[in-house]
């Protein structure tokens, strides 16, 4: 199938309504949630077919309602793993205000490239560039990490993971998730509306955290840890290139 690069001029509502005529567009599910998090639900995600080709855009809210996910609505995301000079991974605990997966521990930063210039892409190289720019934007927004400390060229793209996961009865994820690694020493200035805690861990410390019944982890982070994370981590300083730029999408 032919695809076009998604820009803001795409007639997105028509495209989506044609593909998903019974899409749930109500806003009742947002009642009672944090005002800033409700505002962020208006951000425009990139809607995909199963092969990561953009087919339109839709709000973050529409993309994360289980009623729409169950109809096949799929969007692009990224998961960034930031390591310090001791090869410790920076974890974050999501804020209680978050609408999806609140209070859960996860990797450094997980979010979405948006349907805006510089973050879209209809081929893999452009899409990878888009998620790297999105990662810089969100590392700053969530953790106060300035772009200068995480240069574009220092991000390594490893692979894409296609997965589906419910958060609660109403919300969930259905994403093609781009995995990014970066090694950098950074200064944190945490946005408490996004993140309630952070922690640097070694691989062994992370494995121990998984055995703590009091802690909850996001489903995508658990998937990545159970599949390839520890092998990638072992090769962070030598041999990582054999895992980078994987062309096939991993289906979880």
PDB file of C-alpha atoms in Angstrom:
ATOM      1  CA  UNK A   1       0.000   0.000   0.000  1.00  0.00           C
ATOM      2  CA  UNK A   2       1.202   3.533  -0.652  1.00  0.00           C
ATOM      3  CA  UNK A   3       1.640   5.850   2.309  1.00  0.00           C
ATOM      4  CA  UNK A   4       2.167   9.552   2.739  1.00  0.00           C
ATOM      5  CA  UNK A   5       3.990  11.426   5.433  1.00  0.00           C
ATOM      6  CA  UNK A   6       1.526  12.593   8.056  1.00  0.00           C
ATOM      7  CA  UNK A   7       1.356  16.368   8.356  1.00  0.00           C
ATOM      8  CA  UNK A   8      -1.090  18.645  10.085  1.00  0.00           C
ATOM      9  CA  UNK A   9      -2.979  19.106   6.814  1.00  0.00           C
ATOM     10  CA  UNK A  10      -4.143  15.474   6.716  1.00  0.00           C
ATOM     11  CA  UNK A  11      -7.979  15.316   6.991  1.00  0.00           C
ATOM     12  CA  UNK A  12      -7.550  13.210  10.066  1.00  0.00           C
ATOM     13  CA  UNK A  13     -11.082  13.108  11.454  1.00  0.00           C
ATOM     14  CA  UNK A  14     -12.485  11.953   8.104  1.00  0.00           C
ATOM     15  CA  UNK A  15      -9.738   9.368   7.654  1.00  0.00           C
ATOM     16  CA  UNK A  16     -10.273   7.941  11.115  1.00  0.00           C
ATOM     17  CA  UNK A  17     -14.063   7.946  10.931  1.00  0.00           C
ATOM     18  CA  UNK A  18     -13.894   6.119   7.613  1.00  0.00           C
ATOM     19  CA  UNK A  19     -11.582   3.476   9.066  1.00  0.00           C
ATOM     20  CA  UNK A  20     -13.279   3.304  12.477  1.00  0.00           C
ATOM     21  CA  UNK A  21     -16.879   4.459  11.906  1.00  0.00           C
ATOM     22  CA  UNK A  22     -17.964   3.587  15.445  1.00  0.00           C
ATOM     23  CA  UNK A  23     -14.965   5.128  17.232  1.00  0.00           C
ATOM     24  CA  UNK A  24     -15.656   6.304  20.782  1.00  0.00           C
ATOM     25  CA  UNK A  25     -15.269  10.106  20.912  1.00  0.00           C
ATOM     26  CA  UNK A  26     -17.015  10.793  24.235  1.00  0.00           C
ATOM     27  CA  UNK A  27     -15.183  12.644  26.998  1.00  0.00           C
ATOM     28  CA  UNK A  28     -16.998  11.151  30.002  1.00  0.00           C
ATOM     29  CA  UNK A  29     -13.965   8.959  30.829  1.00  0.00           C
ATOM     30  CA  UNK A  30     -11.880  12.056  31.624  1.00  0.00           C
ATOM     31  CA  UNK A  31     -14.174  13.398  34.335  1.00  0.00           C
ATOM     32  CA  UNK A  32     -12.497  13.688  37.724  1.00  0.00           C
ATOM     33  CA  UNK A  33      -8.945  13.450  36.358  1.00  0.00           C
ATOM     34  CA  UNK A  34      -6.119  15.980  36.763  1.00  0.00           C
ATOM     35  CA  UNK A  35      -6.656  19.098  34.593  1.00  0.00           C
ATOM     36  CA  UNK A  36      -3.127  19.108  33.113  1.00  0.00           C
ATOM     37  CA  UNK A  37      -3.310  15.409  32.265  1.00  0.00           C
ATOM     38  CA  UNK A  38      -6.714  15.979  30.609  1.00  0.00           C
ATOM     39  CA  UNK A  39      -5.139  18.768  28.526  1.00  0.00           C
ATOM     40  CA  UNK A  40      -2.349  16.440  27.402  1.00  0.00           C
ATOM     41  CA  UNK A  41      -4.979  13.957  26.199  1.00  0.00           C
ATOM     42  CA  UNK A  42      -5.608  16.397  23.318  1.00  0.00           C
ATOM     43  CA  UNK A  43      -2.103  15.820  21.927  1.00  0.00           C
ATOM     44  CA  UNK A  44      -2.189  14.314  18.446  1.00  0.00           C
ATOM     45  CA  UNK A  45      -0.757  10.801  18.077  1.00  0.00           C
ATOM     46  CA  UNK A  46       0.239   9.115  14.802  1.00  0.00           C
ATOM     47  CA  UNK A  47      -2.244   6.359  13.880  1.00  0.00           C
ATOM     48  CA  UNK A  48      -0.732   3.340  12.106  1.00  0.00           C
ATOM     49  CA  UNK A  49      -1.583   0.237  10.178  1.00  0.00           C
ATOM     50  CA  UNK A  50      -0.082  -3.034  11.421  1.00  0.00           C
ATOM     51  CA  UNK A  51       3.138  -2.429   9.471  1.00  0.00           C
ATOM     52  CA  UNK A  52       3.875   0.974  11.044  1.00  0.00           C
ATOM     53  CA  UNK A  53       2.625   2.973   8.055  1.00  0.00           C
ATOM     54  CA  UNK A  54       0.899   6.213   9.119  1.00  0.00           C
ATOM     55  CA  UNK A  55      -2.783   6.281   8.132  1.00  0.00           C
ATOM     56  CA  UNK A  56      -3.864   9.426  10.007  1.00  0.00           C
ATOM     57  CA  UNK A  57      -3.749  11.052  13.405  1.00  0.00           C
ATOM     58  CA  UNK A  58      -5.981  10.977  16.474  1.00  0.00           C
ATOM     59  CA  UNK A  59      -5.923  12.464  19.949  1.00  0.00           C
ATOM     60  CA  UNK A  60      -4.031  10.725  22.709  1.00  0.00           C
ATOM     61  CA  UNK A  61      -7.390  10.205  24.407  1.00  0.00           C
ATOM     62  CA  UNK A  62      -8.938   8.392  21.428  1.00  0.00           C
ATOM     63  CA  UNK A  63      -5.829   6.221  21.041  1.00  0.00           C
ATOM     64  CA  UNK A  64      -5.864   5.097  24.677  1.00  0.00           C
ATOM     65  CA  UNK A  65      -9.528   4.195  25.174  1.00  0.00           C
ATOM     66  CA  UNK A  66      -9.903   0.407  25.311  1.00  0.00           C
ATOM     67  CA  UNK A  67     -13.151   0.667  23.319  1.00  0.00           C
ATOM     68  CA  UNK A  68     -11.096   2.040  20.398  1.00  0.00           C
ATOM     69  CA  UNK A  69      -8.094  -0.223  20.969  1.00  0.00           C
ATOM     70  CA  UNK A  70     -10.400  -3.227  20.780  1.00  0.00           C
ATOM     71  CA  UNK A  71     -11.482  -1.989  17.325  1.00  0.00           C
ATOM     72  CA  UNK A  72      -7.836  -2.022  16.200  1.00  0.00           C
ATOM     73  CA  UNK A  73      -6.736   1.579  16.744  1.00  0.00           C
ATOM     74  CA  UNK A  74      -2.909   1.513  16.828  1.00  0.00           C
ATOM     75  CA  UNK A  75      -0.434   4.370  17.338  1.00  0.00           C
ATOM     76  CA  UNK A  76       3.319   5.058  17.380  1.00  0.00           C
ATOM     77  CA  UNK A  77       5.279   5.372  20.621  1.00  0.00           C
ATOM     78  CA  UNK A  78       8.806   5.259  21.980  1.00  0.00           C
ATOM     79  CA  UNK A  79      10.503   3.888  25.099  1.00  0.00           C
ATOM     80  CA  UNK A  80      13.766   5.587  26.027  1.00  0.00           C
ATOM     81  CA  UNK A  81      16.355   3.890  28.274  1.00  0.00           C
ATOM     82  CA  UNK A  82      18.939   6.311  29.666  1.00  0.00           C
ATOM     83  CA  UNK A  83      22.110   4.970  31.308  1.00  0.00           C
ATOM     84  CA  UNK A  84      24.718   6.913  33.283  1.00  0.00           C
ATOM     85  CA  UNK A  85      28.498   6.493  33.007  1.00  0.00           C
ATOM     86  CA  UNK A  86      28.308   3.550  35.455  1.00  0.00           C
ATOM     87  CA  UNK A  87      25.829   1.840  33.096  1.00  0.00           C
ATOM     88  CA  UNK A  88      23.018   2.247  35.617  1.00  0.00           C
ATOM     89  CA  UNK A  89      19.541   2.616  34.110  1.00  0.00           C
ATOM     90  CA  UNK A  90      17.412   5.594  35.158  1.00  0.00           C
ATOM     91  CA  UNK A  91      13.900   4.468  36.169  1.00  0.00           C
ATOM     92  CA  UNK A  92      10.927   6.684  36.837  1.00  0.00           C
ATOM     93  CA  UNK A  93       7.759   6.147  38.855  1.00  0.00           C
ATOM     94  CA  UNK A  94       4.775   7.626  37.049  1.00  0.00           C
ATOM     95  CA  UNK A  95       2.805  10.288  38.923  1.00  0.00           C
ATOM     96  CA  UNK A  96      -0.502   9.470  40.593  1.00  0.00           C
ATOM     97  CA  UNK A  97      -2.065  12.138  38.333  1.00  0.00           C
ATOM     98  CA  UNK A  98      -1.346  10.086  35.198  1.00  0.00           C
ATOM     99  CA  UNK A  99      -4.535   8.815  33.558  1.00  0.00           C
ATOM    100  CA  UNK A 100      -2.939   5.626  32.234  1.00  0.00           C
ATOM    101  CA  UNK A 101      -0.740   3.372  34.396  1.00  0.00           C
ATOM    102  CA  UNK A 102      -0.481   5.788  37.396  1.00  0.00           C
ATOM    103  CA  UNK A 103       2.055   5.089  40.164  1.00  0.00           C
ATOM    104  CA  UNK A 104       3.837   2.373  38.134  1.00  0.00           C
ATOM    105  CA  UNK A 105       7.616   2.140  37.741  1.00  0.00           C
ATOM    106  CA  UNK A 106       8.961   2.117  34.212  1.00  0.00           C
ATOM    107  CA  UNK A 107      11.975   2.939  32.045  1.00  0.00           C
ATOM    108  CA  UNK A 108      13.390   6.454  31.834  1.00  0.00           C
ATOM    109  CA  UNK A 109      10.778   7.952  29.516  1.00  0.00           C
ATOM    110  CA  UNK A 110       7.878   6.502  27.504  1.00  0.00           C
ATOM    111  CA  UNK A 111       5.708   8.655  25.273  1.00  0.00           C
ATOM    112  CA  UNK A 112       4.662   9.359  21.682  1.00  0.00           C
ATOM    113  CA  UNK A 113       5.947  11.219  18.671  1.00  0.00           C
ATOM    114  CA  UNK A 114       3.203  13.643  17.683  1.00  0.00           C
ATOM    115  CA  UNK A 115       1.620  14.496  14.351  1.00  0.00           C
ATOM    116  CA  UNK A 116       3.771  17.636  14.100  1.00  0.00           C
ATOM    117  CA  UNK A 117       6.618  18.598  11.751  1.00  0.00           C
ATOM    118  CA  UNK A 118       9.857  16.834  12.708  1.00  0.00           C
ATOM    119  CA  UNK A 119       8.262  13.934  14.606  1.00  0.00           C
ATOM    120  CA  UNK A 120       6.356  12.109  11.846  1.00  0.00           C
ATOM    121  CA  UNK A 121       7.710   9.703   9.256  1.00  0.00           C
ATOM    122  CA  UNK A 122       6.404   7.228   6.691  1.00  0.00           C
ATOM    123  CA  UNK A 123       9.682   5.324   6.265  1.00  0.00           C
ATOM    124  CA  UNK A 124      11.875   3.858   8.991  1.00  0.00           C
ATOM    125  CA  UNK A 125      14.769   6.377   8.920  1.00  0.00           C
ATOM    126  CA  UNK A 126      12.394   9.377   9.083  1.00  0.00           C
ATOM    127  CA  UNK A 127      10.309   7.692  11.788  1.00  0.00           C
ATOM    128  CA  UNK A 128      13.422   6.948  13.877  1.00  0.00           C
ATOM    129  CA  UNK A 129      14.506  10.586  13.559  1.00  0.00           C
ATOM    130  CA  UNK A 130      11.019  11.639  14.629  1.00  0.00           C
ATOM    131  CA  UNK A 131      11.009   9.515  17.776  1.00  0.00           C
ATOM    132  CA  UNK A 132      14.491  10.755  18.740  1.00  0.00           C
ATOM    133  CA  UNK A 133      13.219  14.349  18.591  1.00  0.00           C
ATOM    134  CA  UNK A 134      10.129  13.318  20.550  1.00  0.00           C
ATOM    135  CA  UNK A 135      12.371  11.670  23.157  1.00  0.00           C
ATOM    136  CA  UNK A 136      14.363  14.894  23.580  1.00  0.00           C
ATOM    137  CA  UNK A 137      11.112  16.848  24.007  1.00  0.00           C
ATOM    138  CA  UNK A 138       9.641  14.447  26.578  1.00  0.00           C
ATOM    139  CA  UNK A 139      12.870  13.940  28.575  1.00  0.00           C
ATOM    140  CA  UNK A 140      12.765  17.701  29.124  1.00  0.00           C
ATOM    141  CA  UNK A 141       9.018  17.814  29.847  1.00  0.00           C
ATOM    142  CA  UNK A 142       8.977  14.903  32.329  1.00  0.00           C
ATOM    143  CA  UNK A 143      12.446  14.957  33.890  1.00  0.00           C
ATOM    144  CA  UNK A 144      13.849  18.406  33.089  1.00  0.00           C
ATOM    145  CA  UNK A 145      16.729  16.911  31.065  1.00  0.00           C
ATOM    146  CA  UNK A 146      17.904  19.553  28.611  1.00  0.00           C
ATOM    147  CA  UNK A 147      18.361  18.678  24.949  1.00  0.00           C
ATOM    148  CA  UNK A 148      22.063  19.589  25.102  1.00  0.00           C
ATOM    149  CA  UNK A 149      22.626  16.715  27.582  1.00  0.00           C
ATOM    150  CA  UNK A 150      20.946  14.162  25.284  1.00  0.00           C
ATOM    151  CA  UNK A 151      22.182  15.005  21.763  1.00  0.00           C
ATOM    152  CA  UNK A 152      20.178  13.635  18.835  1.00  0.00           C
ATOM    153  CA  UNK A 153      23.157  11.674  17.487  1.00  0.00           C
ATOM    154  CA  UNK A 154      23.732   9.899  20.836  1.00  0.00           C
ATOM    155  CA  UNK A 155      20.425   8.014  20.717  1.00  0.00           C
ATOM    156  CA  UNK A 156      20.604   4.423  19.460  1.00  0.00           C
ATOM    157  CA  UNK A 157      17.502   2.920  17.847  1.00  0.00           C
ATOM    158  CA  UNK A 158      17.284  -0.811  18.573  1.00  0.00           C
ATOM    159  CA  UNK A 159      13.943  -2.216  17.437  1.00  0.00           C
ATOM    160  CA  UNK A 160      10.154  -1.781  17.336  1.00  0.00           C
ATOM    161  CA  UNK A 161       7.761  -3.707  19.558  1.00  0.00           C
ATOM    162  CA  UNK A 162       4.060  -4.108  18.703  1.00  0.00           C
ATOM    163  CA  UNK A 163       2.047  -4.824  21.848  1.00  0.00           C
ATOM    164  CA  UNK A 164      -1.374  -4.309  23.425  1.00  0.00           C
ATOM    165  CA  UNK A 165      -1.982  -3.853  27.176  1.00  0.00           C
ATOM    166  CA  UNK A 166      -4.959  -2.711  29.281  1.00  0.00           C
ATOM    167  CA  UNK A 167      -4.372  -0.176  32.087  1.00  0.00           C
ATOM    168  CA  UNK A 168      -7.754  -0.472  33.794  1.00  0.00           C
ATOM    169  CA  UNK A 169     -11.230  -1.105  32.402  1.00  0.00           C
ATOM    170  CA  UNK A 170     -11.282   2.116  30.370  1.00  0.00           C
ATOM    171  CA  UNK A 171      -7.721   2.852  29.304  1.00  0.00           C
ATOM    172  CA  UNK A 172      -4.847   0.950  27.715  1.00  0.00           C
ATOM    173  CA  UNK A 173      -2.063   0.887  25.145  1.00  0.00           C
ATOM    174  CA  UNK A 174      -1.863  -0.462  21.604  1.00  0.00           C
ATOM    175  CA  UNK A 175       1.435   0.701  20.196  1.00  0.00           C
ATOM    176  CA  UNK A 176       4.319   0.135  17.866  1.00  0.00           C
ATOM    177  CA  UNK A 177       6.986   1.145  20.357  1.00  0.00           C
ATOM    178  CA  UNK A 178      10.428   2.328  19.204  1.00  0.00           C
ATOM    179  CA  UNK A 179      13.176   1.321  21.651  1.00  0.00           C
ATOM    180  CA  UNK A 180      15.884   3.968  22.163  1.00  0.00           C
ATOM    181  CA  UNK A 181      19.084   3.682  24.239  1.00  0.00           C
ATOM    182  CA  UNK A 182      21.234   6.625  25.261  1.00  0.00           C
ATOM    183  CA  UNK A 183      24.211   6.896  27.600  1.00  0.00           C
ATOM    184  CA  UNK A 184      24.502  10.295  29.245  1.00  0.00           C
ATOM    185  CA  UNK A 185      25.093  11.940  32.600  1.00  0.00           C
ATOM    186  CA  UNK A 186      22.156  14.287  33.099  1.00  0.00           C
ATOM    187  CA  UNK A 187      20.726  16.804  35.544  1.00  0.00           C
ATOM    188  CA  UNK A 188      17.159  16.117  36.669  1.00  0.00           C
ATOM    189  CA  UNK A 189      14.469  18.690  37.380  1.00  0.00           C
ATOM    190  CA  UNK A 190      11.427  16.463  37.787  1.00  0.00           C
ATOM    191  CA  UNK A 191       7.936  17.564  36.718  1.00  0.00           C
ATOM    192  CA  UNK A 192       5.812  16.265  39.637  1.00  0.00           C
ATOM    193  CA  UNK A 193       2.685  16.146  37.467  1.00  0.00           C
ATOM    194  CA  UNK A 194       4.421  13.481  35.371  1.00  0.00           C
ATOM    195  CA  UNK A 195       6.909  11.735  37.672  1.00  0.00           C
ATOM    196  CA  UNK A 196       6.796  11.096  41.422  1.00  0.00           C
ATOM    197  CA  UNK A 197      10.165   9.371  41.883  1.00  0.00           C
ATOM    198  CA  UNK A 198      13.332   8.309  40.054  1.00  0.00           C
ATOM    199  CA  UNK A 199      16.026   5.741  40.733  1.00  0.00           C
ATOM    200  CA  UNK A 200      19.262   4.600  39.056  1.00  0.00           C
ATOM    201  CA  UNK A 201      19.645   0.809  39.092  1.00  0.00           C
ATOM    202  CA  UNK A 202      22.098  -1.855  37.996  1.00  0.00           C
ATOM    203  CA  UNK A 203      20.760  -4.895  36.147  1.00  0.00           C
ATOM    204  CA  UNK A 204      20.887  -6.968  39.346  1.00  0.00           C
ATOM    205  CA  UNK A 205      19.106  -4.262  41.327  1.00  0.00           C
ATOM    206  CA  UNK A 206      16.343  -4.094  38.717  1.00  0.00           C
ATOM    207  CA  UNK A 207      15.869  -7.873  38.858  1.00  0.00           C
ATOM    208  CA  UNK A 208      15.532  -7.580  42.649  1.00  0.00           C
ATOM    209  CA  UNK A 209      12.929  -4.814  42.282  1.00  0.00           C
ATOM    210  CA  UNK A 210      10.828  -7.096  40.081  1.00  0.00           C
ATOM    211  CA  UNK A 211      10.618  -9.513  43.027  1.00  0.00           C
ATOM    212  CA  UNK A 212       9.200  -6.845  45.368  1.00  0.00           C
ATOM    213  CA  UNK A 213       5.421  -7.462  45.558  1.00  0.00           C
ATOM    214  CA  UNK A 214       4.814  -3.853  46.657  1.00  0.00           C
ATOM    215  CA  UNK A 215       6.081  -2.435  43.346  1.00  0.00           C
ATOM    216  CA  UNK A 216       4.090  -2.286  40.114  1.00  0.00           C
ATOM    217  CA  UNK A 217       5.691  -1.970  36.669  1.00  0.00           C
ATOM    218  CA  UNK A 218       4.249  -0.871  33.329  1.00  0.00           C
ATOM    219  CA  UNK A 219       3.395  -3.760  30.994  1.00  0.00           C
ATOM    220  CA  UNK A 220       5.654  -2.567  28.151  1.00  0.00           C
ATOM    221  CA  UNK A 221       8.626  -2.276  30.506  1.00  0.00           C
ATOM    222  CA  UNK A 222       8.040  -5.819  31.776  1.00  0.00           C
ATOM    223  CA  UNK A 223       7.749  -7.081  28.182  1.00  0.00           C
ATOM    224  CA  UNK A 224      11.031  -5.443  27.178  1.00  0.00           C
ATOM    225  CA  UNK A 225      12.785  -6.746  30.316  1.00  0.00           C
ATOM    226  CA  UNK A 226      11.498 -10.270  29.772  1.00  0.00           C
ATOM    227  CA  UNK A 227      12.625 -10.284  26.151  1.00  0.00           C
ATOM    228  CA  UNK A 228      15.867  -8.466  25.387  1.00  0.00           C
ATOM    229  CA  UNK A 229      16.708  -5.693  27.851  1.00  0.00           C
ATOM    230  CA  UNK A 230      19.330  -7.498  29.914  1.00  0.00           C
ATOM    231  CA  UNK A 231      21.140  -8.833  26.843  1.00  0.00           C
ATOM    232  CA  UNK A 232      21.191  -5.341  25.293  1.00  0.00           C
ATOM    233  CA  UNK A 233      22.375  -3.897  28.603  1.00  0.00           C
ATOM    234  CA  UNK A 234      25.323  -6.338  28.806  1.00  0.00           C
ATOM    235  CA  UNK A 235      26.466  -5.083  25.398  1.00  0.00           C
ATOM    236  CA  UNK A 236      25.971  -1.385  26.103  1.00  0.00           C
ATOM    237  CA  UNK A 237      29.670  -0.513  25.761  1.00  0.00           C
ATOM    238  CA  UNK A 238      30.723  -3.066  23.160  1.00  0.00           C
ATOM    239  CA  UNK A 239      28.595  -5.021  20.738  1.00  0.00           C
ATOM    240  CA  UNK A 240      25.398  -2.962  20.940  1.00  0.00           C
ATOM    241  CA  UNK A 241      25.607  -2.231  17.214  1.00  0.00           C
ATOM    242  CA  UNK A 242      24.623  -5.818  16.406  1.00  0.00           C
ATOM    243  CA  UNK A 243      21.240  -5.108  18.053  1.00  0.00           C
ATOM    244  CA  UNK A 244      20.608  -1.681  16.527  1.00  0.00           C
ATOM    245  CA  UNK A 245      18.456  -0.663  13.548  1.00  0.00           C
ATOM    246  CA  UNK A 246      16.449  -3.880  13.492  1.00  0.00           C
ATOM    247  CA  UNK A 247      14.139  -3.760  10.467  1.00  0.00           C
ATOM    248  CA  UNK A 248      11.484  -6.273  11.516  1.00  0.00           C
ATOM    249  CA  UNK A 249       8.774  -5.350  14.018  1.00  0.00           C
ATOM    250  CA  UNK A 250       8.714  -7.640  17.052  1.00  0.00           C
ATOM    251  CA  UNK A 251       5.158  -8.782  17.780  1.00  0.00           C
ATOM    252  CA  UNK A 252       4.508  -9.297  21.474  1.00  0.00           C
TER     253      UNK A 252
END
